[in-house]
Structure formats: C-alpha cells, structure tokens
C-alpha cells in the first residue's frame, strides 16, 4: 500500500516526546517507499532526536527555527509548507496539538501549520492522562473539525509506566495512514467482515469459559482494511481495545452472538475470521454455583458452531474467506487441513505455544491452495498491513 507515497513530498514535523525517536524509523520507511522528506524539528523535539540524525536519514536539511534568516529572507516557511504534498506531525504532542488548534504561530512548526492549505496528518503520542484530558479531547475535536486527520493513539504500557491510550501507533500503521491520504484505497466499495477477540461462555451469572485472545491482531487487520478503503464490520468478543478509525464495531460476548452478528453482516466481499471462538458452551446456571464441600459441579458442554466453516460454506459466501489457525504442533499440516475443512481460501497459521497472546509480534505462515509462505516474525501491525495488501491485490479492478 505505501506505493501511493512514491514521488510525494512529505513535510515531517517532529514534536518533542519520547516517541520522537520513532520518527526516524518513519523517515526511513518513507524514503524506502520513494518519498522526499522535508524534516522540521521543534525546539523540544531536538531534545529527543538530534538534527544530525534526522537530516542524515531524510537526506535533506532540518529546519528548526522561524528565525533562520537565510530561509526567512526567501520566505522559506511559506515555500516550505507549499512544497509539500502532505504535512505529517509525528509525534504530535499535547502542546503542539493545543497550539495548532488555537491557531498559534509561535514557532516554525505552528507557523507552517497555519500558513498552509496542504493536508495535515497528526500522529499523537502522549501520556494517557494528557490524551484523555478534556482539553486535549477538545483540541482533537477542533483539529478534526478543521479538516486535520488525527490518528488514534495505540493503547498499551507507556514509557512513563502508565497503561492506556497514548502510545504512538506503529510505523506500518502510520505508513498506511499516509498512503490513505494519497487516495491509495484499493478496497473502496468492498465490504469486509472481521471477527476478533475471544468469546466468553457463561457457566453461571458470574463465571465464564474464556481464553487469552487479546484481539490485537484482528483489530490491526480491521484497521488496515479500513485504511485500504474497505467498509469494515468488526464483530468483537470482549476485549479492551480502541475501535480503529473508520471501522463499524459490533460487540458480542458468546459464540452464538458472534455467529448471529456475522450472519447479519452478510453480504460481504471479504471475511477474515480471527476470533478465538470458544469451542464449547455450557448450560449456564441461573444462579451462582455454590461449593458444597463435595464434588465440583458437573459442566455439561455443548460444541459451539464453527463460525468460519459456516461462512466458508455459506450460500452467500464472501469472495475471499480467510481463517486463522492457532496451533501448538504440526502447524502447517493442521492449517492445511483446516483450510479445506472450513471452506477457507487462505489460512494464516501461527504457533501459539510461545507467548503470542497479548504480544505485539507474531510469526505467521500463509497457507493457500498453491502453497505455504513464511512471513517470518513481524509486529502484528505489519502482518495486518501485509494481509490487507494481499487482499487488495485479489480485488484489483472496479467494483
Ligand atoms: N473458528 C470459528 N468458530 C469456531 C472455532 C474456530 O470461526 N467455533 C475459526 C477461528 O476464527 C479461526 C479458525 O476457525 O479462523 C481456526 O481456529 P482454531 O482455534 O485454530 O481451530 P479450531 O477449529 O478451534 O480447531 P482446534 O481447536 O481443534 O485446533
């Protein structure tokens, strides 16, 4: 998908925050994708990355000050913002967002933002309380109202030790958002159904059978498909993750609810069934089960429907059906068998014996009718963008 960036000029404003070092990685990826990068470093940004490292990676001079006389004589800052096809602010700090929302022009970065009608993409990163503060949320709404695209920060453990939304999104997700700014949306007009997370099967009003699925991989896939232009319906079991931009989310608890929500979401062009559906459900007791000192209560289990197999053999089967396979042994053989049995076109196989649940990385193989591809160990966000690009390639041509 980053193909849309090729030949474009990106003015990159690097704000001051611990995430600023990731801007260096972004510069590298942008240049690899064929973009020209004009870097601007705020005064605070320069406390986290050096102008030298930024200019070396960008292959261009770093602008830091409005009072750079040489540039100012040539109206440098006006020309600078107009030379760009897109302005990216990464990381966008709470302070930078506040000043941009207020229309201030008290440094080079904010002057550039005010003096331009070039599209702007902000990639926020800040402490969770700063992000959730009503002032920041107000500024966010103002910026979005002004036409600025502001990415939703990731949720997770932060450099400051707190947990919650505020982390800089992964570089592949930023690259996908940048590509989307250039209209690189090959899945426009397509509807994708994605299942996510675990299901919880109640055994009484307070207990349930569940599993460790975090939903991270499926949410990343839903976001990548939406960034590629698809209309995405995300049927999510109980997980605490922010809904990716542009995704319609339907929250469910049990396998039967997930199945009904998938059925209701048809027709779809694409189905990516990532959920770790509980294989069995119990007859839930109406009241809390009590210990009585003797044998534990028997649990009568019933097998849940296989949602992927139902979609794979459906009368209104989506054109492309993708399943996942979580295996601890004989991974590729099991995945190939599941592909045929469940009526899927592709199976993304992963080995879950080594701590993949909840982690940000995974090592997957893509199993198709024509063979197996080893995608190596990658961040889940990269797997999502690669999979979305592969799916897009299947749907090239008009809708
Ligand atoms: N799946 C589903 N509904 C189920 C069980 C699984 O839709 N009731 C889907 C998953 O979303 C995934 C694929 O089937 O895309 C494979 O899931 P996995 O847990 O690996 O396999 P199972 O079918 O549960 O087989 P087993 O546990 O025996 O390996």
CSV table of C-alpha atoms in Angstrom, one decimal, residues 157-381:
chain,number,residue,atom,x,y,z
A,157,UNK,CA,2.1,0.3,28.5
A,158,UNK,CA,3.7,3.7,28.2
A,159,UNK,CA,7.2,4.9,28.7
A,160,UNK,CA,6.1,6.6,31.9
A,161,UNK,CA,4.8,3.2,33.3
A,162,UNK,CA,1.1,4.0,33.0
A,163,UNK,CA,-1.3,2.0,30.8
A,164,UNK,CA,-3.9,3.2,28.3
A,165,UNK,CA,-4.3,5.1,25.1
A,166,UNK,CA,-1.5,7.5,24.2
A,167,UNK,CA,1.3,5.4,22.5
A,168,UNK,CA,2.4,6.4,19.1
A,169,UNK,CA,0.8,4.0,16.5
A,170,UNK,CA,3.3,1.5,14.9
A,171,UNK,CA,5.2,2.8,11.9
A,172,UNK,CA,3.4,0.5,9.4
A,173,UNK,CA,0.1,1.9,10.6
A,174,UNK,CA,1.4,5.4,10.1
A,175,UNK,CA,2.6,4.5,6.7
A,176,UNK,CA,-0.9,3.1,5.8
A,177,UNK,CA,-2.5,6.3,7.1
A,178,UNK,CA,-0.1,8.3,4.9
A,179,UNK,CA,-0.8,6.1,1.9
A,180,UNK,CA,-4.5,6.6,2.5
A,181,UNK,CA,-4.0,10.4,2.4
A,182,UNK,CA,-3.0,9.9,-1.3
A,183,UNK,CA,-6.1,8.1,-2.1
A,184,UNK,CA,-4.4,4.8,-2.2
A,185,UNK,CA,-7.6,2.9,-1.3
A,186,UNK,CA,-7.7,-0.2,-3.4
A,187,UNK,CA,-10.6,-1.8,-1.4
A,188,UNK,CA,-13.0,1.1,-1.8
A,189,UNK,CA,-16.5,-0.3,-2.4
A,190,UNK,CA,-15.7,-3.6,-0.7
A,191,UNK,CA,-17.2,-4.8,2.5
A,192,UNK,CA,-15.0,-6.8,4.9
A,193,UNK,CA,-16.2,-8.8,7.9
A,194,UNK,CA,-13.7,-9.4,10.6
A,195,UNK,CA,-14.1,-11.4,13.8
A,196,UNK,CA,-12.0,-10.6,16.8
A,197,UNK,CA,-11.0,-11.5,20.4
A,198,UNK,CA,-12.2,-14.4,22.5
A,199,UNK,CA,-15.8,-15.4,23.2
A,200,UNK,CA,-16.9,-15.8,26.8
A,201,UNK,CA,-19.4,-18.6,27.5
A,202,UNK,CA,-21.2,-18.1,30.8
A,203,UNK,CA,-21.4,-21.1,33.2
A,204,UNK,CA,-23.4,-19.1,35.8
A,205,UNK,CA,-24.1,-15.4,36.3
A,206,UNK,CA,-20.6,-14.6,37.5
A,207,UNK,CA,-18.3,-17.1,35.7
A,208,UNK,CA,-17.4,-17.9,32.1
A,209,UNK,CA,-15.2,-20.1,29.9
A,210,UNK,CA,-12.8,-17.9,28.0
A,211,UNK,CA,-9.4,-17.7,26.5
A,212,UNK,CA,-6.3,-15.4,26.3
A,213,UNK,CA,-7.0,-13.8,22.9
A,214,UNK,CA,-6.2,-10.1,23.1
A,215,UNK,CA,-7.9,-9.0,19.8
A,216,UNK,CA,-4.7,-7.1,18.8
A,217,UNK,CA,-4.2,-8.9,15.6
A,218,UNK,CA,-7.8,-8.7,14.4
A,219,UNK,CA,-8.2,-5.0,15.3
A,220,UNK,CA,-5.0,-4.3,13.4
A,221,UNK,CA,-6.4,-6.2,10.4
A,222,UNK,CA,-9.7,-4.3,10.6
A,223,UNK,CA,-7.8,-1.0,10.7
A,224,UNK,CA,-5.6,-1.9,7.8
A,225,UNK,CA,-8.6,-3.0,5.7
A,226,UNK,CA,-10.4,0.3,6.5
A,227,UNK,CA,-7.3,2.2,5.7
A,228,UNK,CA,-7.3,0.5,2.3
A,229,UNK,CA,-10.8,1.8,1.7
A,230,UNK,CA,-13.0,-1.2,2.7
A,231,UNK,CA,-16.2,-0.8,4.7
A,232,UNK,CA,-15.3,-2.9,7.7
A,233,UNK,CA,-17.7,-4.7,10.1
A,234,UNK,CA,-15.7,-5.8,13.1
A,235,UNK,CA,-17.5,-8.3,15.3
A,236,UNK,CA,-15.6,-8.3,18.5
A,237,UNK,CA,-15.7,-10.5,21.6
A,238,UNK,CA,-14.9,-9.0,25.0
A,239,UNK,CA,-11.6,-7.0,24.5
A,240,UNK,CA,-10.5,-3.6,25.7
A,241,UNK,CA,-9.1,-2.0,22.5
A,242,UNK,CA,-10.0,1.2,20.8
A,243,UNK,CA,-12.0,0.8,17.6
A,244,UNK,CA,-9.8,1.5,14.6
A,245,UNK,CA,-10.6,4.6,12.5
A,246,UNK,CA,-13.4,4.0,10.0
A,247,UNK,CA,-14.5,0.6,11.4
A,248,UNK,CA,-18.0,-0.3,12.4
A,249,UNK,CA,-17.7,-2.4,15.6
A,250,UNK,CA,-20.3,-4.8,17.0
A,251,UNK,CA,-19.5,-6.1,20.5
A,252,UNK,CA,-20.6,-9.6,21.4
A,253,UNK,CA,-20.0,-11.9,24.3
A,254,UNK,CA,-20.7,-15.5,23.2
A,255,UNK,CA,-20.0,-17.6,20.1
A,256,UNK,CA,-23.7,-17.8,19.3
A,257,UNK,CA,-23.9,-14.0,19.4
A,258,UNK,CA,-20.8,-13.7,17.2
A,259,UNK,CA,-22.3,-16.1,14.7
A,260,UNK,CA,-25.6,-14.2,14.6
A,261,UNK,CA,-23.8,-10.9,14.2
A,262,UNK,CA,-21.7,-12.3,11.3
A,263,UNK,CA,-24.8,-13.7,9.6
A,264,UNK,CA,-26.4,-10.3,9.9
A,265,UNK,CA,-23.4,-8.6,8.4
A,266,UNK,CA,-23.6,-10.5,5.1
A,267,UNK,CA,-23.2,-9.9,2.3
A,268,UNK,CA,-19.5,-9.2,2.4
A,269,UNK,CA,-16.8,-9.5,-0.2
A,270,UNK,CA,-14.1,-10.4,2.3
A,271,UNK,CA,-14.3,-12.4,5.6
A,272,UNK,CA,-11.3,-12.5,7.9
A,273,UNK,CA,-12.1,-14.8,10.8
A,274,UNK,CA,-9.5,-14.1,13.5
A,275,UNK,CA,-11.6,-14.7,16.7
A,276,UNK,CA,-10.6,-17.3,19.1
A,277,UNK,CA,-14.1,-18.7,19.4
A,278,UNK,CA,-14.7,-20.9,22.5
A,279,UNK,CA,-15.1,-24.4,21.2
A,280,UNK,CA,-17.8,-25.3,23.8
A,281,UNK,CA,-20.5,-23.5,25.7
A,282,UNK,CA,-22.1,-24.6,29.0
A,283,UNK,CA,-25.7,-24.6,30.0
A,284,UNK,CA,-25.5,-21.5,32.2
A,285,UNK,CA,-26.9,-21.9,35.7
A,286,UNK,CA,-29.5,-19.3,36.6
A,287,UNK,CA,-27.9,-18.8,40.0
A,288,UNK,CA,-24.3,-18.7,41.1
A,289,UNK,CA,-22.9,-22.2,41.5
A,290,UNK,CA,-22.0,-22.9,45.2
A,291,UNK,CA,-19.3,-25.1,46.7
A,292,UNK,CA,-20.9,-27.7,48.9
A,293,UNK,CA,-17.7,-29.4,50.1
A,294,UNK,CA,-18.2,-32.5,47.9
A,295,UNK,CA,-17.6,-33.0,44.2
A,296,UNK,CA,-17.3,-29.9,42.0
A,297,UNK,CA,-20.4,-29.2,39.9
A,298,UNK,CA,-20.5,-31.1,36.6
A,299,UNK,CA,-20.3,-28.9,33.5
A,300,UNK,CA,-22.3,-30.2,30.6
A,301,UNK,CA,-20.7,-28.8,27.5
A,302,UNK,CA,-22.1,-28.4,24.0
A,303,UNK,CA,-19.9,-27.7,21.0
A,304,UNK,CA,-20.3,-24.3,19.5
A,305,UNK,CA,-20.9,-23.8,15.8
A,306,UNK,CA,-17.8,-23.2,13.7
A,307,UNK,CA,-18.4,-19.6,12.5
A,308,UNK,CA,-15.6,-19.7,9.9
A,309,UNK,CA,-16.9,-23.0,8.5
A,310,UNK,CA,-20.4,-21.6,8.4
A,311,UNK,CA,-19.2,-18.6,6.4
A,312,UNK,CA,-16.8,-20.7,4.2
A,313,UNK,CA,-19.8,-22.9,3.1
A,314,UNK,CA,-22.4,-20.2,3.1
A,315,UNK,CA,-24.9,-19.7,0.3
A,316,UNK,CA,-23.8,-16.1,0.3
A,317,UNK,CA,-20.1,-16.9,0.8
A,318,UNK,CA,-17.8,-13.9,0.6
A,319,UNK,CA,-15.5,-13.9,-2.4
A,320,UNK,CA,-12.4,-14.3,-0.2
A,321,UNK,CA,-12.6,-16.2,3.1
A,322,UNK,CA,-9.5,-16.0,5.4
A,323,UNK,CA,-9.2,-18.0,8.6
A,324,UNK,CA,-6.6,-18.3,11.2
A,325,UNK,CA,-5.2,-21.4,12.8
A,326,UNK,CA,-3.7,-21.4,16.3
A,327,UNK,CA,-1.6,-24.4,16.7
A,328,UNK,CA,1.0,-25.8,19.1
A,329,UNK,CA,2.2,-28.7,17.0
A,330,UNK,CA,2.3,-29.8,13.3
A,331,UNK,CA,1.2,-26.3,12.5
A,332,UNK,CA,1.3,-26.4,8.7
A,333,UNK,CA,-0.4,-29.8,8.3
A,334,UNK,CA,-3.2,-28.8,10.7
A,335,UNK,CA,-3.6,-25.4,9.0
A,336,UNK,CA,-3.8,-27.0,5.5
A,337,UNK,CA,-6.4,-29.4,6.8
A,338,UNK,CA,-8.4,-26.6,8.4
A,339,UNK,CA,-8.4,-24.6,5.1
A,340,UNK,CA,-10.1,-27.4,3.2
A,341,UNK,CA,-12.5,-28.5,6.0
A,342,UNK,CA,-13.7,-25.0,6.8
A,343,UNK,CA,-14.0,-23.8,3.2
A,344,UNK,CA,-11.5,-21.0,3.5
A,345,UNK,CA,-9.3,-19.7,0.7
A,346,UNK,CA,-6.4,-18.8,3.0
A,347,UNK,CA,-5.4,-19.8,6.5
A,348,UNK,CA,-3.0,-17.6,8.4
A,349,UNK,CA,-1.2,-20.1,10.7
A,350,UNK,CA,0.5,-19.2,13.9
A,351,UNK,CA,2.2,-21.1,16.6
A,352,UNK,CA,0.7,-20.2,19.9
A,353,UNK,CA,3.0,-22.3,22.1
A,354,UNK,CA,5.4,-19.4,22.6
A,355,UNK,CA,3.6,-16.4,24.2
A,356,UNK,CA,1.9,-14.8,21.2
A,357,UNK,CA,-1.3,-14.0,23.1
A,358,UNK,CA,-1.3,-10.3,24.1
A,359,UNK,CA,2.1,-9.8,22.5
A,360,UNK,CA,2.7,-7.2,19.7
A,361,UNK,CA,4.5,-9.6,17.5
A,362,UNK,CA,3.8,-12.9,15.8
A,363,UNK,CA,5.3,-15.3,13.3
A,364,UNK,CA,2.8,-16.5,10.7
A,365,UNK,CA,2.6,-18.6,7.6
A,366,UNK,CA,0.1,-18.0,4.9
A,367,UNK,CA,-1.4,-21.3,3.7
A,368,UNK,CA,-3.2,-21.1,0.3
A,369,UNK,CA,-4.3,-23.6,-2.4
A,370,UNK,CA,-1.0,-23.0,-4.1
A,371,UNK,CA,1.3,-23.5,-1.1
A,372,UNK,CA,2.8,-22.0,2.1
A,373,UNK,CA,4.6,-18.7,2.6
A,374,UNK,CA,6.6,-18.0,5.7
A,375,UNK,CA,6.1,-14.3,6.6
A,376,UNK,CA,8.7,-14.5,9.4
A,377,UNK,CA,8.4,-12.9,12.8
A,378,UNK,CA,6.8,-9.4,12.5
A,379,UNK,CA,4.9,-6.9,14.5
A,380,UNK,CA,1.1,-7.7,14.4
A,381,UNK,CA,0.6,-4.3,12.7
